[in-house]
Amino acid sequence: MAAAVIRVQSGNTRGRGCCEKPAGTEITDVASDGRSRAMSLYKKLCTFSLICGLAFIAPLNSASVVASPMDAAPDSLQALLEQVKQQRQQEKNELLQREQRFKQAQKQQKILLDQARSEKLKHERTLQPLQRELEMGTQELAALRKDLQEKSQNLRDLQGAFNRIAGEVAATLKQSMVSAERPQRNADLARLAALQTLPEIGDLELLWLSMQDEMTESAQIAQYRGEYVDASGAITTAELTRVGLFTVFSRDGFLRYVPESNELLLPARQPSARYLDAVTNWSASASAMNVAVIDPTRGALINQLSHSPSVAERVEQAGLIGVIILALGGLGAIVALWRVCWLSWVSLKVNLQLKSVGTPSDKNPLGRVLIKAGGFSTDNDENYQFKLDEAVLTELPALERGQNFIKLLAAVAPLLGLLGTVTGMILTFQSISLFGNGDPKLMAGGISQALMTTVLGLVVAIPLLFSHSFVVSLSRSLVQRLDEQSAGLLVRRLEQVRAGSGRSGND
């Protein structure tokens, strides 16, 4: 910004609208007014210069310090002009110095830039093969990562398959009776099934050997000393015999394997005597060939056999009606047996009498008929036949005695069984009405009585029917023989009569 200066010239002054004054003349009022305006303009210029100096000189850390024009106020326009010129010159010098420093710094930066570019080119030439090697390494690393991911997935699948197979094998072998002999095997298989890392070679071999050992033991009969829990809860140590994977028994009887506790239990009730005899003979025999009991269900059948009710328990389930049925059945069996024995003895005597018809005996029906026939009068043939029939009919009650009673018992036994069935069902429905059908044990008594009475009635009726048929056949056989002999006597009587009438005519 330039300062406003009034220049006074000597001589002629040209200008439109200006007053001409002679040379050397001073205009006092104009000078004073210009001076005041110059001072005002000077203050404004100083203030602006100070602001510009603070704005441009302070960031460049300039060492030069501009003196405030307010410190020394000029006393004339000429002094003000000189001061402004000095300040302008000083600023110009400072700007030249700054420009010089900037140019020097720019040259230095250019040199550094050129050095950096040369260094960059040098490094680029050096890094080009490394870049290609890095790209190849990156591609190889990506391929290796992909391969590693696939192999990791395969290994995880392998670990999952191993854990699954180990768990299945552990569950299967835990149910095996061999586990009672080798309890450590269950702990090893449980550890394999719970592995969280990849299995080692030893783990794979352990799993394989456990499966192979189970297959081998399934065909072996092993005798070892082991422990089992008897019916009283005491632990007993004895010689045990294991037949494959199916049956374990001791001298006391069959043992039941409990997988949950890995123990052998001696049931309080054993199967029937023929199975226990096989166990006893096995334990006592020293022969290489023996008969053994095998339960293909691994103890389930033997357990069911041990829970099978005995005959006394069956009768107890049938109740009072079952006892009555059995009593009637026993009575019918006694009567049938008595009649069979008596008729067989009579049949034997009749057969002996047939061999000696000429010497009849009163110890058998045929002999008595023959004796009675020998004492009959021969005057009338019709009367003779009627008397023979009467003699035969006299022997029939003794031969047919007890048949109707056996038949009655055979008919009553199923009816009593039906009565027990109805009674048992009534008890069952009463239990349902009182307690509901949620607990089957409440209905077991009535259903057992209903079924067992029917079974006992049929069991009694069927043999009694066969016995009745057999007794009837024996008595009919004897009656038929008596009829045959009476007919023979009648024929001989007619022959004798005809022979006697022929001789009388000839005479």
JSON list of N, CA, C and O in Angstrom, two decimals, residues 180-181 222-230 234-242 248-253 255 264 266 283:
[
{"chain": "A", "resi": 180, "resn": "ALA", "atom": "N", "xyz": [-16.93, -108.29, 32.34]},
{"chain": "A", "resi": 180, "resn": "ALA", "atom": "CA", "xyz": [-16.84, -108.67, 33.74]},
{"chain": "A", "resi": 180, "resn": "ALA", "atom": "C", "xyz": [-15.49, -109.30, 34.06]},
{"chain": "A", "resi": 180, "resn": "ALA", "atom": "O", "xyz": [-14.99, -109.19, 35.17]},
{"chain": "A", "resi": 181, "resn": "GLU", "atom": "N", "xyz": [-14.91, -109.95, 33.06]},
{"chain": "A", "resi": 181, "resn": "GLU", "atom": "CA", "xyz": [-13.59, -110.56, 33.24]},
{"chain": "A", "resi": 181, "resn": "GLU", "atom": "C", "xyz": [-12.49, -109.54, 33.04]},
{"chain": "A", "resi": 181, "resn": "GLU", "atom": "O", "xyz": [-11.44, -109.63, 33.68]},
{"chain": "A", "resi": 222, "resn": "ALA", "atom": "N", "xyz": [-14.07, -119.95, 28.55]},
{"chain": "A", "resi": 222, "resn": "ALA", "atom": "CA", "xyz": [-13.02, -119.54, 29.49]},
{"chain": "A", "resi": 222, "resn": "ALA", "atom": "C", "xyz": [-13.45, -119.84, 30.91]},
{"chain": "A", "resi": 222, "resn": "ALA", "atom": "O", "xyz": [-14.62, -119.69, 31.28]},
{"chain": "A", "resi": 223, "resn": "GLN", "atom": "N", "xyz": [-12.49, -120.27, 31.68]},
{"chain": "A", "resi": 223, "resn": "GLN", "atom": "CA", "xyz": [-12.67, -120.49, 33.12]},
{"chain": "A", "resi": 223, "resn": "GLN", "atom": "C", "xyz": [-11.68, -119.60, 33.85]},
{"chain": "A", "resi": 223, "resn": "GLN", "atom": "O", "xyz": [-10.48, -119.63, 33.59]},
{"chain": "A", "resi": 224, "resn": "TYR", "atom": "N", "xyz": [-12.20, -118.79, 34.73]},
{"chain": "A", "resi": 224, "resn": "TYR", "atom": "CA", "xyz": [-11.36, -117.86, 35.47]},
{"chain": "A", "resi": 224, "resn": "TYR", "atom": "C", "xyz": [-11.95, -117.68, 36.86]},
{"chain": "A", "resi": 224, "resn": "TYR", "atom": "O", "xyz": [-13.10, -118.04, 37.13]},
{"chain": "A", "resi": 225, "resn": "ARG", "atom": "N", "xyz": [-11.15, -117.11, 37.71]},
{"chain": "A", "resi": 225, "resn": "ARG", "atom": "CA", "xyz": [-11.58, -116.87, 39.09]},
{"chain": "A", "resi": 225, "resn": "ARG", "atom": "C", "xyz": [-12.06, -115.43, 39.17]},
{"chain": "A", "resi": 225, "resn": "ARG", "atom": "O", "xyz": [-11.29, -114.49, 38.96]},
{"chain": "A", "resi": 226, "resn": "GLY", "atom": "N", "xyz": [-13.32, -115.28, 39.50]},
{"chain": "A", "resi": 226, "resn": "GLY", "atom": "CA", "xyz": [-13.89, -113.94, 39.54]},
{"chain": "A", "resi": 226, "resn": "GLY", "atom": "C", "xyz": [-14.86, -113.79, 40.69]},
{"chain": "A", "resi": 226, "resn": "GLY", "atom": "O", "xyz": [-15.05, -114.69, 41.51]},
{"chain": "A", "resi": 227, "resn": "GLU", "atom": "N", "xyz": [-15.46, -112.65, 40.75]},
{"chain": "A", "resi": 227, "resn": "GLU", "atom": "CA", "xyz": [-16.39, -112.30, 41.82]},
{"chain": "A", "resi": 227, "resn": "GLU", "atom": "C", "xyz": [-17.80, -112.13, 41.28]},
{"chain": "A", "resi": 227, "resn": "GLU", "atom": "O", "xyz": [-17.98, -111.72, 40.14]},
{"chain": "A", "resi": 228, "resn": "TYR", "atom": "N", "xyz": [-18.76, -112.46, 42.12]},
{"chain": "A", "resi": 228, "resn": "TYR", "atom": "CA", "xyz": [-20.16, -112.23, 41.80]},
{"chain": "A", "resi": 228, "resn": "TYR", "atom": "C", "xyz": [-20.92, -111.93, 43.10]},
{"chain": "A", "resi": 228, "resn": "TYR", "atom": "O", "xyz": [-20.45, -112.24, 44.20]},
{"chain": "A", "resi": 229, "resn": "VAL", "atom": "N", "xyz": [-22.07, -111.33, 42.95]},
{"chain": "A", "resi": 229, "resn": "VAL", "atom": "CA", "xyz": [-22.90, -110.95, 44.08]},
{"chain": "A", "resi": 229, "resn": "VAL", "atom": "C", "xyz": [-24.02, -111.98, 44.21]},
{"chain": "A", "resi": 229, "resn": "VAL", "atom": "O", "xyz": [-24.78, -112.20, 43.27]},
{"chain": "A", "resi": 230, "resn": "ASP", "atom": "N", "xyz": [-24.09, -112.63, 45.38]},
{"chain": "A", "resi": 230, "resn": "ASP", "atom": "CA", "xyz": [-25.11, -113.66, 45.57]},
{"chain": "A", "resi": 230, "resn": "ASP", "atom": "C", "xyz": [-26.45, -113.03, 45.94]},
{"chain": "A", "resi": 230, "resn": "ASP", "atom": "O", "xyz": [-26.61, -111.80, 45.95]},
{"chain": "A", "resi": 234, "resn": "ALA", "atom": "N", "xyz": [-23.89, -110.45, 49.27]},
{"chain": "A", "resi": 234, "resn": "ALA", "atom": "CA", "xyz": [-22.48, -110.63, 49.61]},
{"chain": "A", "resi": 234, "resn": "ALA", "atom": "C", "xyz": [-21.68, -110.93, 48.34]},
{"chain": "A", "resi": 234, "resn": "ALA", "atom": "O", "xyz": [-22.16, -111.58, 47.42]},
{"chain": "A", "resi": 235, "resn": "ILE", "atom": "N", "xyz": [-20.46, -110.45, 48.32]},
{"chain": "A", "resi": 235, "resn": "ILE", "atom": "CA", "xyz": [-19.56, -110.68, 47.18]},
{"chain": "A", "resi": 235, "resn": "ILE", "atom": "C", "xyz": [-18.84, -111.99, 47.42]},
{"chain": "A", "resi": 235, "resn": "ILE", "atom": "O", "xyz": [-18.19, -112.20, 48.45]},
{"chain": "A", "resi": 236, "resn": "THR", "atom": "N", "xyz": [-18.95, -112.88, 46.44]},
{"chain": "A", "resi": 236, "resn": "THR", "atom": "CA", "xyz": [-18.36, -114.22, 46.54]},
{"chain": "A", "resi": 236, "resn": "THR", "atom": "C", "xyz": [-17.33, -114.39, 45.43]},
{"chain": "A", "resi": 236, "resn": "THR", "atom": "O", "xyz": [-17.58, -114.02, 44.28]},
{"chain": "A", "resi": 237, "resn": "THR", "atom": "N", "xyz": [-16.20, -114.96, 45.78]},
{"chain": "A", "resi": 237, "resn": "THR", "atom": "CA", "xyz": [-15.15, -115.26, 44.81]},
{"chain": "A", "resi": 237, "resn": "THR", "atom": "C", "xyz": [-15.15, -116.76, 44.55]},
{"chain": "A", "resi": 237, "resn": "THR", "atom": "O", "xyz": [-15.07, -117.55, 45.50]},
{"chain": "A", "resi": 238, "resn": "ALA", "atom": "N", "xyz": [-15.23, -117.13, 43.29]},
{"chain": "A", "resi": 238, "resn": "ALA", "atom": "CA", "xyz": [-15.31, -118.56, 42.93]},
{"chain": "A", "resi": 238, "resn": "ALA", "atom": "C", "xyz": [-14.82, -118.72, 41.50]},
{"chain": "A", "resi": 238, "resn": "ALA", "atom": "O", "xyz": [-14.54, -117.76, 40.79]},
{"chain": "A", "resi": 239, "resn": "GLU", "atom": "N", "xyz": [-14.71, -119.99, 41.11]},
{"chain": "A", "resi": 239, "resn": "GLU", "atom": "CA", "xyz": [-14.35, -120.32, 39.74]},
{"chain": "A", "resi": 239, "resn": "GLU", "atom": "C", "xyz": [-15.58, -120.12, 38.84]},
{"chain": "A", "resi": 239, "resn": "GLU", "atom": "O", "xyz": [-16.62, -120.72, 39.07]},
{"chain": "A", "resi": 240, "resn": "LEU", "atom": "N", "xyz": [-15.43, -119.29, 37.84]},
{"chain": "A", "resi": 240, "resn": "LEU", "atom": "CA", "xyz": [-16.51, -118.98, 36.92]},
{"chain": "A", "resi": 240, "resn": "LEU", "atom": "C", "xyz": [-16.22, -119.56, 35.55]},
{"chain": "A", "resi": 240, "resn": "LEU", "atom": "O", "xyz": [-15.05, -119.67, 35.15]},
{"chain": "A", "resi": 241, "resn": "THR", "atom": "N", "xyz": [-17.24, -119.92, 34.85]},
{"chain": "A", "resi": 241, "resn": "THR", "atom": "CA", "xyz": [-17.12, -120.46, 33.49]},
{"chain": "A", "resi": 241, "resn": "THR", "atom": "C", "xyz": [-17.94, -119.58, 32.55]},
{"chain": "A", "resi": 241, "resn": "THR", "atom": "O", "xyz": [-19.13, -119.35, 32.79]},
{"chain": "A", "resi": 242, "resn": "ARG", "atom": "N", "xyz": [-17.27, -119.10, 31.52]},
{"chain": "A", "resi": 242, "resn": "ARG", "atom": "CA", "xyz": [-17.94, -118.26, 30.52]},
{"chain": "A", "resi": 242, "resn": "ARG", "atom": "C", "xyz": [-17.96, -119.00, 29.19]},
{"chain": "A", "resi": 242, "resn": "ARG", "atom": "O", "xyz": [-16.92, -119.40, 28.66]},
{"chain": "A", "resi": 248, "resn": "VAL", "atom": "N", "xyz": [-22.61, -117.15, 31.60]},
{"chain": "A", "resi": 248, "resn": "VAL", "atom": "CA", "xyz": [-21.62, -117.27, 32.68]},
{"chain": "A", "resi": 248, "resn": "VAL", "atom": "C", "xyz": [-22.30, -117.99, 33.84]},
{"chain": "A", "resi": 248, "resn": "VAL", "atom": "O", "xyz": [-23.42, -117.62, 34.23]},
{"chain": "A", "resi": 249, "resn": "PHE", "atom": "N", "xyz": [-21.63, -119.00, 34.36]},
{"chain": "A", "resi": 249, "resn": "PHE", "atom": "CA", "xyz": [-22.22, -119.73, 35.49]},
{"chain": "A", "resi": 249, "resn": "PHE", "atom": "C", "xyz": [-21.12, -120.19, 36.43]},
{"chain": "A", "resi": 249, "resn": "PHE", "atom": "O", "xyz": [-19.93, -120.25, 36.07]},
{"chain": "A", "resi": 250, "resn": "SER", "atom": "N", "xyz": [-21.53, -120.48, 37.64]},
{"chain": "A", "resi": 250, "resn": "SER", "atom": "CA", "xyz": [-20.66, -121.04, 38.66]},
{"chain": "A", "resi": 250, "resn": "SER", "atom": "C", "xyz": [-21.30, -122.31, 39.19]},
{"chain": "A", "resi": 250, "resn": "SER", "atom": "O", "xyz": [-22.31, -122.78, 38.66]},
{"chain": "A", "resi": 251, "resn": "ARG", "atom": "N", "xyz": [-20.73, -122.87, 40.24]},
{"chain": "A", "resi": 251, "resn": "ARG", "atom": "CA", "xyz": [-21.31, -124.08, 40.83]},
{"chain": "A", "resi": 251, "resn": "ARG", "atom": "C", "xyz": [-22.69, -123.81, 41.44]},
{"chain": "A", "resi": 251, "resn": "ARG", "atom": "O", "xyz": [-23.49, -124.72, 41.60]},
{"chain": "A", "resi": 252, "resn": "ASP", "atom": "N", "xyz": [-22.92, -122.56, 41.80]},
{"chain": "A", "resi": 252, "resn": "ASP", "atom": "CA", "xyz": [-24.21, -122.22, 42.42]},
{"chain": "A", "resi": 252, "resn": "ASP", "atom": "C", "xyz": [-25.33, -122.02, 41.40]},
{"chain": "A", "resi": 252, "resn": "ASP", "atom": "O", "xyz": [-26.50, -121.97, 41.79]},
{"chain": "A", "resi": 253, "resn": "GLY", "atom": "N", "xyz": [-24.99, -121.88, 40.14]},
{"chain": "A", "resi": 253, "resn": "GLY", "atom": "CA", "xyz": [-26.00, -121.70, 39.12]},
{"chain": "A", "resi": 253, "resn": "GLY", "atom": "C", "xyz": [-25.60, -120.64, 38.11]},
{"chain": "A", "resi": 253, "resn": "GLY", "atom": "O", "xyz": [-24.44, -120.19, 38.05]},
{"chain": "A", "resi": 255, "resn": "LEU", "atom": "N", "xyz": [-25.32, -117.04, 36.25]},
{"chain": "A", "resi": 255, "resn": "LEU", "atom": "CA", "xyz": [-25.07, -115.68, 36.69]},
{"chain": "A", "resi": 255, "resn": "LEU", "atom": "C", "xyz": [-25.61, -114.71, 35.63]},
{"chain": "A", "resi": 255, "resn": "LEU", "atom": "O", "xyz": [-25.59, -115.00, 34.44]},
{"chain": "A", "resi": 264, "resn": "LEU", "atom": "N", "xyz": [-21.50, -109.32, 38.14]},
{"chain": "A", "resi": 264, "resn": "LEU", "atom": "CA", "xyz": [-22.22, -110.56, 37.91]},
{"chain": "A", "resi": 264, "resn": "LEU", "atom": "C", "xyz": [-23.09, -110.84, 39.13]},
{"chain": "A", "resi": 264, "resn": "LEU", "atom": "O", "xyz": [-22.62, -110.79, 40.27]},
{"chain": "A", "resi": 266, "resn": "LEU", "atom": "N", "xyz": [-25.98, -113.39, 41.05]},
{"chain": "A", "resi": 266, "resn": "LEU", "atom": "CA", "xyz": [-26.58, -114.71, 41.15]},
{"chain": "A", "resi": 266, "resn": "LEU", "atom": "C", "xyz": [-28.07, -114.52, 41.43]},
{"chain": "A", "resi": 266, "resn": "LEU", "atom": "O", "xyz": [-28.44, -114.08, 42.52]},
{"chain": "A", "resi": 283, "resn": "SER", "atom": "N", "xyz": [-19.40, -128.55, 35.66]},
{"chain": "A", "resi": 283, "resn": "SER", "atom": "CA", "xyz": [-18.41, -128.20, 36.68]},
{"chain": "A", "resi": 283, "resn": "SER", "atom": "C", "xyz": [-17.72, -129.44, 37.23]},
{"chain": "A", "resi": 283, "resn": "SER", "atom": "O", "xyz": [-16.53, -129.41, 37.57]}
]
